[in-house]
Amino acid sequence: MGDQLNAHHSWFKIPTTDTLYVIAELRQETDYVVHHVQKVCAFFLAMRHFAEAIQKAGHQVCYLTLDDTQTYDNLPALICDLVKRHGCNAFEYQRPDEYRLLEQLRHFSLPAHVTRTETDTEHFLLPFDEITRAFPKGRAIRMEMFYRRMRKRFDILMEGDQPEGGRWNYDNENRQALSEDDLAAIPAPLTFGNDVSAILDRIRRHGIKTMGYAEPVLPWPVTRQQAKAVLQYFCEHLLPHFGAFQDAMTHRSPNKGSIYHSRLSFALNAKLLHPSQVIHAVLASHHASQGELPLASVEGFIRQILGWREYVRGMYRANMPYYARVNHLNAVRPLPEWFWTGKTRMRCLAEAIGQSLDTAYAHHIQRLMVTGNFALLAGLHPDEVDQWYLGIYVDALEWVELPNTRGMSQFADGGLIASKPYAASGNYLNKMSDYCGACQYRVREKTGPSACPFNSLYWHFLDRHEKRFGSNPRMAYPYAGWRRMPPSQREAILSHAETLLATLDTL
Ligand SMILES: Cc1cc2nc3c(=O)[nH]c(=O)nc-3n(C[C@H](O)[C@H](O)[C@H](O)COP(=O)(O)OP(=O)(O)OC[C@H]3O[C@@H](n4cnc5c(N)ncnc54)[C@H](O)[C@@H]3O)c2cc1C
Ligand code: SF4
């Protein structure tokens, strides 16, 4: 699979003459959702490089392009044909992270004499067979508690049984906005000139529907060596400020919006890098700096990999397939057309979507608090929201996309992941970005033609879900604010929001 490119897997320890490794570009994978064109290019090129690397190491490899696999309806049809042609007695696969593929590989019919064996991908830190115990199905599990257990278990940033520095969490120090001087100091990202012209040609020839833009050279890392270079670059140039500017956003970013974020998600999800390799590189920088690197940055970054990444994989695995259908807030509106073009007058959304179409990347807060927040406030259908997120980002794979989108961002799981919805008015976006100053809407206005749509939609969201969230202690402050408003003001806000909800395509 394109997301199983781990050359250190025990499969590849010793070359054998009786094993054939099959890596195939498949229509079932290009077509299950409309992907960003850079995402298809990145996976195909990484697969090709991986095939060449293991072949060089002495393994027998069969690499099949779209041209070779076009006559097969799906992956099982291809496997059955290869089994027949090569006279195979055994079929072995690495366990896919995605439910869809796992079900397919576990259950398709093989000839009776062929054995089927499922092998671990040896990628995650929490062993697969511990997921059921750590994440009981249908139960709300908070990331923070899971993360603390993982810190203790793997002895990461610990002093005995206490967290290094005396605190588990430095989030409060990680919410700085960017000043003019900060903007000028942001380093360029480490990118590559990977030639994808042949892949673009194949995508065109096979009529594969994609979104977004791609140059014949792809900036994303597609080999282990390139991925390691991105990791090293992150530790040297970006990690020191990762924490402080983790939530900041700007339309003047000199590095295509990633600011001090690592851009490692594709390399991690394709399994070019192992999470413990990333964590230990960061810890090595931390120790070498002898206290110079802010602990808030080191802890903030490790929390993403050891905490969030492992946690969402557990929540996904434990709650599928139910999770893919939940719609707790009964959100029903279709995605406005401008999600596919970025052509909206709302500057924050135009920036986040435009950048995503250009680069197949947006950092976490752009995904959560700009596009995700808008979808939540506007009550967009989680199926449509999921399809969009699953397609547009270079790192998007269902096991990580779905819990982040349906759970964390849309609260469609009723709170299995988040203890309160990530809903915010224009005020939050104004605090964390410079988008509002360059917007046609006025962030301080709640009603009227130039009012920031996030404002009235925010109050409309609180009002329409008062039964669900009105007594949530974490929502007490905004609800108190809403109840304090004079009824005439509340009515005007709700009526303005209704008008916006009826005309989302025109915002
Ligand atoms: C609505 C929504 C959808 C998302 N969809 C995806 C997705 O399809 N694929 C994906 O890899 N991430 C997804 N994320 C999580 C996160 O936004 C991305 O991992 C991150 O932006 C990737 O950029 P980076 O490598 O520069 O991350 P950094 O900020 O540098 O973080 C380092 C690494 O930590 C991991 N990480 C950080 N946050 C999360 C998280 N919430 N869940 C899981 N891993 C995390 C990633 O592997 C990331 O590469 C989503 C978040 C939201 C809110
Ligand atoms: S004013 Fe509102 S719509 Fe415009 S950028 Fe700010 S938050 Fe977004």
Coordinates of C-alpha atoms and ligand atoms in Angstrom, one line a residue:
M1 CA 0.0 0.0 0.0
G2 CA 1.1 3.6 -0.6
D3 CA 1.0 4.2 3.1
Q4 CA 3.1 1.2 4.1
L5 CA 6.5 2.4 2.8
N6 CA 8.5 1.3 5.9
A7 CA 11.8 -0.1 4.7
H8 CA 12.6 -1.1 8.2
H9 CA 9.7 -3.5 8.4
S10 CA 10.8 -7.0 9.4
W11 CA 9.5 -8.3 6.0
F12 CA 12.6 -6.7 4.4
K13 CA 15.3 -7.9 6.8
I14 CA 16.5 -10.8 4.6
P15 CA 15.9 -11.0 0.8
T16 CA 14.3 -14.2 -0.2
T17 CA 13.8 -15.7 -3.7
D18 CA 10.4 -17.1 -3.1
T19 CA 8.6 -13.8 -2.1
L20 CA 7.3 -11.3 -4.5
Y21 CA 6.4 -7.9 -3.2
V22 CA 3.6 -6.2 -5.1
I23 CA 3.1 -2.5 -5.1
A24 CA 0.4 -1.2 -7.4
E25 CA -1.2 2.1 -8.5
L26 CA -4.9 1.4 -8.4
R27 CA -8.1 3.1 -9.6
Q28 CA -9.9 2.0 -6.4
E29 CA -7.4 4.2 -4.5
T30 CA -7.4 7.2 -6.8
D31 CA -11.2 7.2 -7.0
Y32 CA -12.7 6.5 -3.5
V33 CA -12.7 10.3 -3.1
V34 CA -11.6 13.2 -5.2
H35 CA -8.0 13.7 -4.1
H36 CA -5.7 16.7 -4.4
V37 CA -3.5 16.1 -7.4
Q38 CA -0.3 16.6 -5.3
K39 CA -1.5 13.9 -3.0
V40 CA -1.9 11.3 -5.8
C41 CA 1.6 12.4 -7.1
A42 CA 3.2 12.1 -3.7
F43 CA 1.9 8.6 -3.0
F44 CA 2.7 7.3 -6.5
L45 CA 6.2 8.7 -6.5
A46 CA 7.0 7.6 -3.0
M47 CA 5.7 4.1 -3.9
R48 CA 8.0 4.0 -7.0
H49 CA 11.0 5.1 -5.0
F50 CA 10.3 2.5 -2.3
A51 CA 9.9 -0.3 -4.9
E52 CA 13.3 0.7 -6.3
A53 CA 14.9 0.8 -2.9
I54 CA 13.8 -2.6 -1.8
Q55 CA 14.7 -4.1 -5.2
K56 CA 18.2 -2.7 -4.8
A57 CA 18.3 -4.4 -1.4
G58 CA 17.8 -7.7 -3.1
H59 CA 14.0 -8.3 -2.9
Q60 CA 11.8 -9.3 -5.8
V61 CA 9.4 -6.5 -6.6
C62 CA 6.5 -6.2 -9.0
Y63 CA 5.6 -2.5 -9.5
L64 CA 2.4 -1.9 -11.4
T65 CA 1.4 1.5 -12.8
L66 CA -2.2 2.6 -13.6
D67 CA -1.5 1.4 -17.1
D68 CA -0.8 -2.1 -15.8
T69 CA -3.8 -2.3 -13.5
Q70 CA -6.5 -0.6 -15.5
T71 CA -8.2 -3.9 -16.4
Y72 CA -8.7 -4.9 -12.8
D73 CA -11.9 -3.8 -11.1
N74 CA -10.3 -3.7 -7.7
L75 CA -7.4 -4.9 -5.5
P76 CA -8.8 -8.4 -4.9
A77 CA -9.1 -8.9 -8.6
L78 CA -5.5 -8.0 -9.1
I79 CA -4.3 -10.2 -6.2
C80 CA -6.2 -13.2 -7.4
D81 CA -4.8 -12.8 -10.9
L82 CA -1.2 -12.5 -9.6
V83 CA -1.6 -15.5 -7.3
K84 CA -2.7 -17.5 -10.3
R85 CA 0.0 -16.2 -12.7
H86 CA 2.8 -16.7 -10.2
G87 CA 1.5 -20.0 -8.8
C88 CA 1.5 -18.6 -5.2
N89 CA 0.6 -20.7 -2.2
A90 CA 0.6 -17.8 0.3
F91 CA -0.8 -14.3 0.4
E92 CA 0.5 -12.0 3.1
Y93 CA -0.3 -8.4 3.7
Q94 CA 0.5 -5.6 6.2
R95 CA -2.6 -4.7 8.2
P96 CA -4.1 -1.5 6.6
D97 CA -4.9 1.3 8.9
E98 CA -8.0 2.2 7.0
Y99 CA -11.1 0.2 7.8
R100 CA -12.2 0.0 4.2
L101 CA -9.0 -1.7 3.1
L102 CA -8.7 -3.9 6.1
E103 CA -12.2 -5.3 5.5
Q104 CA -11.4 -5.8 1.9
L105 CA -8.1 -7.7 2.5
R106 CA -9.5 -9.8 5.3
H107 CA -12.6 -11.0 3.5
F108 CA -12.1 -11.3 -0.3
S109 CA -12.1 -14.9 -1.7
L110 CA -8.8 -16.5 -2.4
P111 CA -8.3 -19.9 -4.1
A112 CA -8.7 -22.6 -1.5
H113 CA -5.0 -23.7 -1.5
V114 CA -3.7 -20.1 -0.8
T115 CA -3.1 -19.2 2.8
R116 CA -3.8 -15.6 4.0
T117 CA -1.6 -14.0 6.7
E118 CA -2.1 -10.5 8.3
T119 CA 1.1 -8.8 9.6
D120 CA 1.5 -5.8 11.8
T121 CA 2.8 -2.6 10.1
E122 CA 5.2 -2.1 13.0
H123 CA 4.5 1.6 12.8
F124 CA 2.5 2.8 15.8
L125 CA 3.7 3.0 19.4
L126 CA 0.6 1.6 20.9
P127 CA 0.4 -2.1 20.0
F128 CA -2.6 -2.9 17.8
D129 CA -3.9 -5.6 20.2
E130 CA -4.0 -3.0 23.1
I131 CA -6.4 -0.7 21.2
T132 CA -9.6 -2.4 22.5
R133 CA -8.5 -2.1 26.1
A134 CA -7.3 1.5 25.8
F135 CA -10.3 2.7 23.7
P136 CA -13.5 0.9 24.7
K137 CA -16.0 1.2 21.9
G138 CA -18.4 4.1 22.2
R139 CA -16.8 5.5 25.2
A140 CA -15.5 9.1 25.5
I141 CA -11.7 9.0 26.1
R142 CA -9.8 12.2 26.6
M143 CA -6.5 12.6 24.7
E144 CA -4.8 14.2 27.7
M145 CA -5.1 11.1 30.0
F146 CA -4.1 8.8 27.2
Y147 CA -1.1 11.0 26.4
R148 CA 0.1 11.1 30.0
R149 CA 0.0 7.3 30.1
M150 CA 2.0 7.2 26.9
R151 CA 4.6 9.6 28.4
K152 CA 5.0 7.4 31.4
R153 CA 5.0 4.1 29.5
F154 CA 7.7 5.2 27.0
D155 CA 9.5 7.4 29.6
I156 CA 9.4 10.5 27.4
L157 CA 10.0 13.9 29.0
M158 CA 9.7 12.3 32.5
E159 CA 11.6 12.9 35.7
G160 CA 10.8 9.7 37.6
D161 CA 7.0 9.6 37.6
Q162 CA 6.7 13.3 37.2
P163 CA 6.6 15.3 33.9
E164 CA 9.8 17.1 33.1
G165 CA 9.5 20.8 34.1
G166 CA 6.7 20.0 36.5
R167 CA 3.8 20.3 34.1
W168 CA 2.2 18.1 31.5
N169 CA 0.9 20.9 29.3
Y170 CA 2.2 24.2 28.1
D171 CA -0.7 25.1 25.8
N172 CA -1.1 28.5 27.5
E173 CA 2.4 29.5 26.4
N174 CA 1.7 28.3 22.8
R175 CA -0.8 30.9 21.7
Q176 CA 1.2 33.8 20.4
A177 CA 0.2 35.8 17.3
L178 CA 2.8 36.9 14.8
S179 CA 4.2 40.5 15.0
E180 CA 5.9 42.2 11.9
D181 CA 9.3 41.1 13.2
D182 CA 8.1 37.6 13.8
L183 CA 6.8 37.4 10.2
A184 CA 10.1 38.5 8.7
A185 CA 12.0 35.8 10.7
I186 CA 9.9 32.8 9.5
P187 CA 12.3 30.5 7.6
A188 CA 11.4 29.1 4.1
P189 CA 10.3 25.5 4.2
L190 CA 12.6 22.7 3.1
T191 CA 11.0 21.5 -0.2
F192 CA 12.2 19.3 -3.1
G193 CA 12.0 19.3 -6.8
N194 CA 10.7 15.8 -7.3
D195 CA 9.8 15.2 -11.0
V196 CA 6.2 14.1 -11.3
S197 CA 5.6 14.9 -14.9
A198 CA 5.1 11.2 -15.9
I199 CA 2.6 10.7 -13.1
L200 CA 0.7 13.8 -14.1
D201 CA 0.6 12.4 -17.6
R202 CA -0.8 9.1 -16.3
I203 CA -3.4 10.9 -14.2
R204 CA -4.5 12.9 -17.3
R205 CA -4.5 9.9 -19.6
H206 CA -6.6 7.8 -17.2
G207 CA -9.1 10.7 -16.7
I208 CA -8.7 10.6 -12.9
K209 CA -10.7 13.4 -11.3
T210 CA -8.5 15.4 -8.9
M211 CA -8.6 18.8 -7.2
G212 CA -6.1 21.5 -6.6
Y213 CA -2.9 22.5 -8.5
A214 CA 0.4 20.7 -9.2
E215 CA 3.6 21.7 -10.9
P216 CA 5.7 19.0 -12.7
V217 CA 8.0 19.3 -9.6
L218 CA 6.6 18.2 -6.3
P219 CA 7.8 19.8 -3.1
W220 CA 6.9 17.0 -0.7
P221 CA 9.4 14.4 0.6
V222 CA 9.0 11.1 -1.2
T223 CA 12.0 9.1 0.0
R224 CA 13.2 8.2 3.4
Q225 CA 16.3 10.3 2.9
Q226 CA 14.2 13.4 2.0
A227 CA 11.9 12.7 4.9
K228 CA 14.9 12.6 7.3
A229 CA 16.1 15.9 5.8
V230 CA 12.7 17.5 6.6
L231 CA 12.9 16.2 10.2
Q232 CA 16.5 17.5 10.6
Y233 CA 15.5 20.9 9.2
F234 CA 12.5 21.0 11.5
C235 CA 14.7 20.3 14.6
E236 CA 17.3 22.9 13.6
H237 CA 15.2 25.8 12.3
L238 CA 11.6 25.4 13.3
L239 CA 11.3 23.6 16.6
P240 CA 12.5 26.5 18.7
H241 CA 9.4 28.6 17.8
F242 CA 7.0 25.7 17.1
G243 CA 5.3 26.1 20.4
A244 CA 4.9 29.8 20.6
F245 CA 3.4 30.2 17.1
Q246 CA 1.6 26.8 16.9
D247 CA -1.9 28.5 16.6
A248 CA -0.9 31.6 14.6
M249 CA -2.1 32.2 11.0
T250 CA -1.1 34.8 8.4
H251 CA -1.9 35.7 4.8
R252 CA 1.7 37.0 4.5
S253 CA 3.4 33.7 5.3
P254 CA 6.7 33.5 3.4
N255 CA 6.5 29.7 3.7
K256 CA 3.1 28.9 2.2
G257 CA 1.3 28.9 5.5
S258 CA 3.2 26.2 7.4
I259 CA 5.0 28.9 9.6
Y260 CA 6.9 26.8 12.3
H261 CA 5.0 23.6 11.7
S262 CA 7.0 20.5 10.6
R263 CA 5.3 19.5 7.4
L264 CA 6.1 15.9 8.4
S265 CA 2.6 14.5 8.2
F266 CA 2.9 13.0 4.7
A267 CA 6.2 11.3 5.5
L268 CA 4.8 9.9 8.8
N269 CA 1.5 8.7 7.2
A270 CA 3.3 7.1 4.3
K271 CA 5.5 5.4 6.9
L272 CA 8.7 6.8 5.5
L273 CA 9.4 7.9 9.1
H274 CA 8.6 6.1 12.3
P275 CA 7.0 8.2 15.0
S276 CA 9.6 7.1 17.6
Q277 CA 12.3 8.3 15.2
V278 CA 10.7 11.7 15.0
I279 CA 10.2 11.9 18.8
H280 CA 13.8 10.9 19.5
A281 CA 15.2 13.4 17.0
V282 CA 13.3 16.1 18.9
L283 CA 14.4 14.8 22.3
A284 CA 18.1 14.7 21.0
S285 CA 17.8 18.4 20.0
H286 CA 16.2 19.2 23.4
H287 CA 19.1 17.5 25.3
A288 CA 21.8 19.0 23.0
S289 CA 20.4 22.5 23.6
Q290 CA 20.9 22.2 27.4
G291 CA 17.8 24.0 28.2
E292 CA 17.9 26.6 25.3
L293 CA 15.0 25.0 23.4
P294 CA 11.8 26.1 25.1
L295 CA 10.2 23.1 26.8
A296 CA 6.8 24.4 25.6
S297 CA 8.0 23.7 22.0
V298 CA 9.4 20.3 22.7
E299 CA 6.5 19.1 24.8
G300 CA 4.0 20.8 22.4
F301 CA 5.4 18.9 19.4
I302 CA 5.8 15.5 21.2
R303 CA 2.2 15.8 22.3
Q304 CA 1.1 15.9 18.6
I305 CA 2.9 12.6 17.8
L306 CA 2.9 10.6 21.0
G307 CA -0.5 12.0 22.0
W308 CA -2.8 13.1 19.2
R309 CA -1.6 10.8 16.4
E310 CA -1.7 7.6 18.5
Y311 CA -5.0 8.7 20.1
V312 CA -6.9 9.3 16.9
R313 CA -5.7 6.0 15.5
G314 CA -7.1 4.3 18.6
M315 CA -10.4 6.1 18.6
Y316 CA -10.9 5.4 14.8
R317 CA -10.1 1.7 15.1
A318 CA -12.3 1.2 18.2
N319 CA -15.3 3.0 16.8
M320 CA -15.5 2.0 13.1
P321 CA -17.6 1.6 11.1
Y322 CA -20.2 3.4 13.3
Y323 CA -17.9 6.4 13.5
A324 CA -18.1 7.2 9.8
R325 CA -21.9 7.6 10.0
V326 CA -22.5 9.6 13.1
N327 CA -24.2 13.0 12.8
H328 CA -24.9 14.0 16.4
L329 CA -25.7 17.6 15.7
N330 CA -28.0 16.7 12.7
A331 CA -26.0 18.9 10.3
V332 CA -27.6 18.8 6.9
R333 CA -26.4 21.7 4.7
P334 CA -24.3 21.0 1.6
L335 CA -20.8 22.4 1.3
P336 CA -20.8 25.8 -0.3
E337 CA -19.4 25.8 -3.8
W338 CA -16.4 28.0 -2.8
F339 CA -14.9 25.2 -0.7
W340 CA -13.7 23.9 -4.1
T341 CA -12.4 27.2 -5.4
G342 CA -11.5 29.4 -2.4
K343 CA -13.6 32.2 -4.0
T344 CA -15.3 33.7 -1.0
R345 CA -15.2 37.3 0.4
M346 CA -14.3 35.9 3.8
R347 CA -10.6 36.4 3.8
C348 CA -9.8 33.7 6.4
L349 CA -11.6 31.0 4.4
A350 CA -10.3 32.3 1.1
E351 CA -6.7 32.0 2.5
A352 CA -7.1 28.7 4.1
I353 CA -8.9 27.1 1.2
G354 CA -6.8 28.8 -1.5
Q355 CA -3.6 27.7 0.2
S356 CA -4.9 24.2 0.5
L357 CA -5.7 24.0 -3.2
D358 CA -2.3 25.4 -4.0
T359 CA -0.2 23.3 -1.7
A360 CA -2.3 20.4 -0.4
Y361 CA -1.4 21.6 3.1
A362 CA -2.9 23.7 5.9
H363 CA -1.8 23.6 9.4
H364 CA -3.9 22.3 12.3
I365 CA -5.5 25.6 13.4
Q366 CA -6.4 26.5 9.8
R367 CA -8.1 23.1 9.5
L368 CA -9.8 23.3 12.9
M369 CA -10.6 26.9 13.5
V370 CA -11.1 28.3 10.0
T371 CA -12.6 25.7 7.6
G372 CA -13.7 23.3 10.4
N373 CA -15.2 26.1 12.6
F374 CA -17.1 27.5 9.6
A375 CA -18.5 24.0 8.7
L376 CA -19.6 23.5 12.4
L377 CA -21.2 26.9 12.8
A378 CA -23.0 26.6 9.4
G379 CA -24.2 23.0 10.1
L380 CA -22.6 21.5 7.0
H381 CA -23.2 17.8 6.6
P382 CA -20.3 15.8 8.1
D383 CA -20.3 13.4 5.1
E384 CA -19.5 16.3 2.8
V385 CA -17.1 17.8 5.2
D386 CA -15.3 14.5 5.6
Q387 CA -15.0 13.9 1.8
W388 CA -13.5 17.4 1.4
Y389 CA -10.9 16.9 4.2
L390 CA -10.1 13.3 3.0
G391 CA -9.4 14.6 -0.5
I392 CA -7.6 17.9 -0.1
Y393 CA -4.6 17.3 2.1
V394 CA -1.5 15.4 1.1
D395 CA -1.5 13.6 4.5
A396 CA -5.2 12.7 4.4
L397 CA -6.0 9.1 5.3
E398 CA -9.2 8.1 6.8
W399 CA -7.8 6.7 10.1
V400 CA -6.5 10.2 11.0
E401 CA -8.8 12.4 9.0
L402 CA -12.1 11.0 10.3
P403 CA -11.6 11.4 14.0
N404 CA -10.1 14.9 13.5
T405 CA -13.0 16.0 11.3
R406 CA -16.1 14.2 12.5
G407 CA -15.0 14.1 16.1
M408 CA -12.7 17.0 17.1
S409 CA -13.9 19.5 14.5
Q410 CA -17.6 18.8 13.9
F411 CA -18.6 17.2 17.2
A412 CA -20.6 14.8 15.1
D413 CA -19.6 11.9 17.5
G414 CA -21.5 13.6 20.3
G415 CA -18.3 14.2 22.3
L416 CA -16.3 10.9 22.1
I417 CA -13.3 13.0 21.3
A418 CA -13.9 16.6 22.3
S419 CA -15.4 17.7 25.6
K420 CA -16.9 20.8 24.0
P421 CA -17.3 22.0 20.3
Y422 CA -14.5 23.9 18.8
A423 CA -16.8 26.8 17.9
A424 CA -15.5 30.4 17.8
S425 CA -16.6 33.8 16.5
G426 CA -14.5 36.2 14.4
N427 CA -12.9 37.5 17.6
Y428 CA -10.7 34.3 17.9
L429 CA -9.6 34.5 14.3
N430 CA -8.8 38.1 14.7
K431 CA -6.6 37.3 17.7
M432 CA -4.7 34.5 16.1
S433 CA -4.3 35.9 12.5
D434 CA -4.0 39.0 10.3
Y435 CA -6.8 37.8 8.1
C436 CA -9.4 40.2 9.4
G437 CA -7.6 43.4 8.6
A438 CA -7.5 42.4 5.0
C439 CA -11.2 41.2 4.8
Q440 CA -14.2 42.8 3.2
Y441 CA -16.2 41.9 6.3
R442 CA -15.9 43.8 9.6
V443 CA -14.9 41.5 12.5
R444 CA -16.4 43.6 15.2
E445 CA -19.9 43.8 13.6
K446 CA -22.5 41.2 14.3
T447 CA -25.3 42.2 12.0
G448 CA -25.7 44.1 8.7
P449 CA -24.2 43.5 5.3
S450 CA -20.6 44.0 6.3
A451 CA -20.7 42.0 9.5
C452 CA -18.3 39.1 9.9
P453 CA -20.4 36.0 9.2
F454 CA -18.6 34.0 11.9
N455 CA -20.2 36.3 14.6
S456 CA -23.9 35.8 14.0
L457 CA -23.3 32.1 12.9
Y458 CA -21.5 31.5 16.2
W459 CA -24.4 32.8 18.3
H460 CA -26.9 31.0 16.1
F461 CA -24.9 27.8 16.7
L462 CA -25.1 28.3 20.5
D463 CA -28.7 29.1 20.4
R464 CA -29.8 26.2 18.2
H465 CA -27.8 23.7 20.4
E466 CA -28.6 25.2 23.8
K467 CA -30.2 22.0 24.9
R468 CA -27.0 20.1 24.2
F469 CA -24.4 22.5 25.4
G470 CA -26.2 25.0 27.6
S471 CA -25.3 23.2 30.8
N472 CA -21.8 22.2 29.7
P473 CA -19.5 23.9 32.3
R474 CA -16.9 24.6 29.6
M475 CA -19.6 26.5 27.7
A476 CA -20.9 28.5 30.7
Y477 CA -19.1 31.7 29.8
P478 CA -20.4 32.1 26.2
Y479 CA -23.9 31.1 27.2
A480 CA -23.9 33.6 30.0
G481 CA -22.9 36.3 27.4
W482 CA -25.7 35.2 25.1
R483 CA -28.3 35.3 27.9
R484 CA -27.1 38.7 28.9
M485 CA -27.9 40.2 25.5
P486 CA -31.2 42.1 25.2
P487 CA -33.8 40.0 23.4
S488 CA -34.0 42.5 20.5
Q489 CA -30.3 42.1 19.9
R490 CA -30.5 38.3 20.1
E491 CA -33.4 38.4 17.6
A492 CA -31.5 40.6 15.2
I493 CA -28.4 38.3 15.3
L494 CA -30.5 35.1 14.8
S495 CA -32.3 36.7 11.9
H496 CA -29.1 37.8 10.3
A497 CA -27.6 34.3 10.7
E498 CA -30.7 32.8 9.1
T499 CA -30.2 35.0 6.1
L500 CA -26.6 33.9 5.8
L501 CA -27.5 30.2 6.2
A502 CA -29.9 30.6 3.3
T503 CA -27.2 32.2 1.1
L504 CA -24.0 30.4 2.1
D505 CA -22.8 30.1 -1.6
T506 CA -22.8 33.9 -1.9
L507 CA -20.7 34.8 1.2
Ligands
LIG1 C1 -10.4 18.8 10.5 C2 -9.0 18.3 10.6 C3 -8.6 17.3 9.7 C4 -7.3 16.7 9.8 N1 -6.9 15.7 8.9 C5 -5.7 15.2 9.0 C6 -5.3 14.2 8.1 O1 -6.1 13.8 7.2 N2 -4.1 13.6 8.2 C7 -3.2 14.0 9.2 O2 -2.1 13.5 9.3 N3 -3.6 15.0 10.1 C8 -4.8 15.6 10.0 N4 -5.1 16.5 10.9 C9 -4.2 16.8 12.0 C10 -3.2 18.0 11.7 O3 -3.9 19.1 11.3 C11 -2.2 17.6 10.7 O4 -1.5 16.4 11.1 C12 -1.1 18.7 10.6 O5 -1.7 19.9 10.3 C13 0.0 18.3 9.6 O6 0.9 19.3 9.4 P1 2.4 19.2 10.1 O7 3.0 17.9 9.7 O8 3.1 20.4 9.7 O9 2.0 19.1 11.6 P2 2.7 19.6 12.9 O10 1.9 20.7 13.5 O11 4.2 19.9 12.7 O12 2.6 18.3 13.9 C14 3.5 17.3 13.8 C15 2.8 16.0 13.6 O13 1.9 15.6 14.6 C16 0.9 14.9 14.1 N5 -0.4 15.5 14.4 C17 -0.6 16.8 14.8 N6 -1.9 17.0 15.1 C18 -2.5 15.9 14.9 C19 -3.8 15.5 15.1 N7 -4.8 16.3 15.5 N8 -4.2 14.2 14.8 C20 -3.2 13.3 14.4 N9 -1.9 13.7 14.2 C21 -1.6 14.9 14.5 C22 1.0 14.8 12.6 O14 1.6 13.6 12.2 C23 2.0 15.9 12.3 O15 2.8 15.7 11.2 C24 -6.4 17.1 10.8 C25 -6.8 18.1 11.7 C26 -8.1 18.7 11.6 C27 -8.5 19.7 12.6
SF4_2 S1 -13.7 39.4 9.4 FE1 -14.6 37.4 9.8 S2 -14.7 36.5 7.7 FE2 -13.3 38.2 7.6 S3 -11.3 37.2 8.0 FE3 -12.0 37.9 10.0 S4 -13.1 36.2 10.8 FE4 -12.8 35.8 8.6

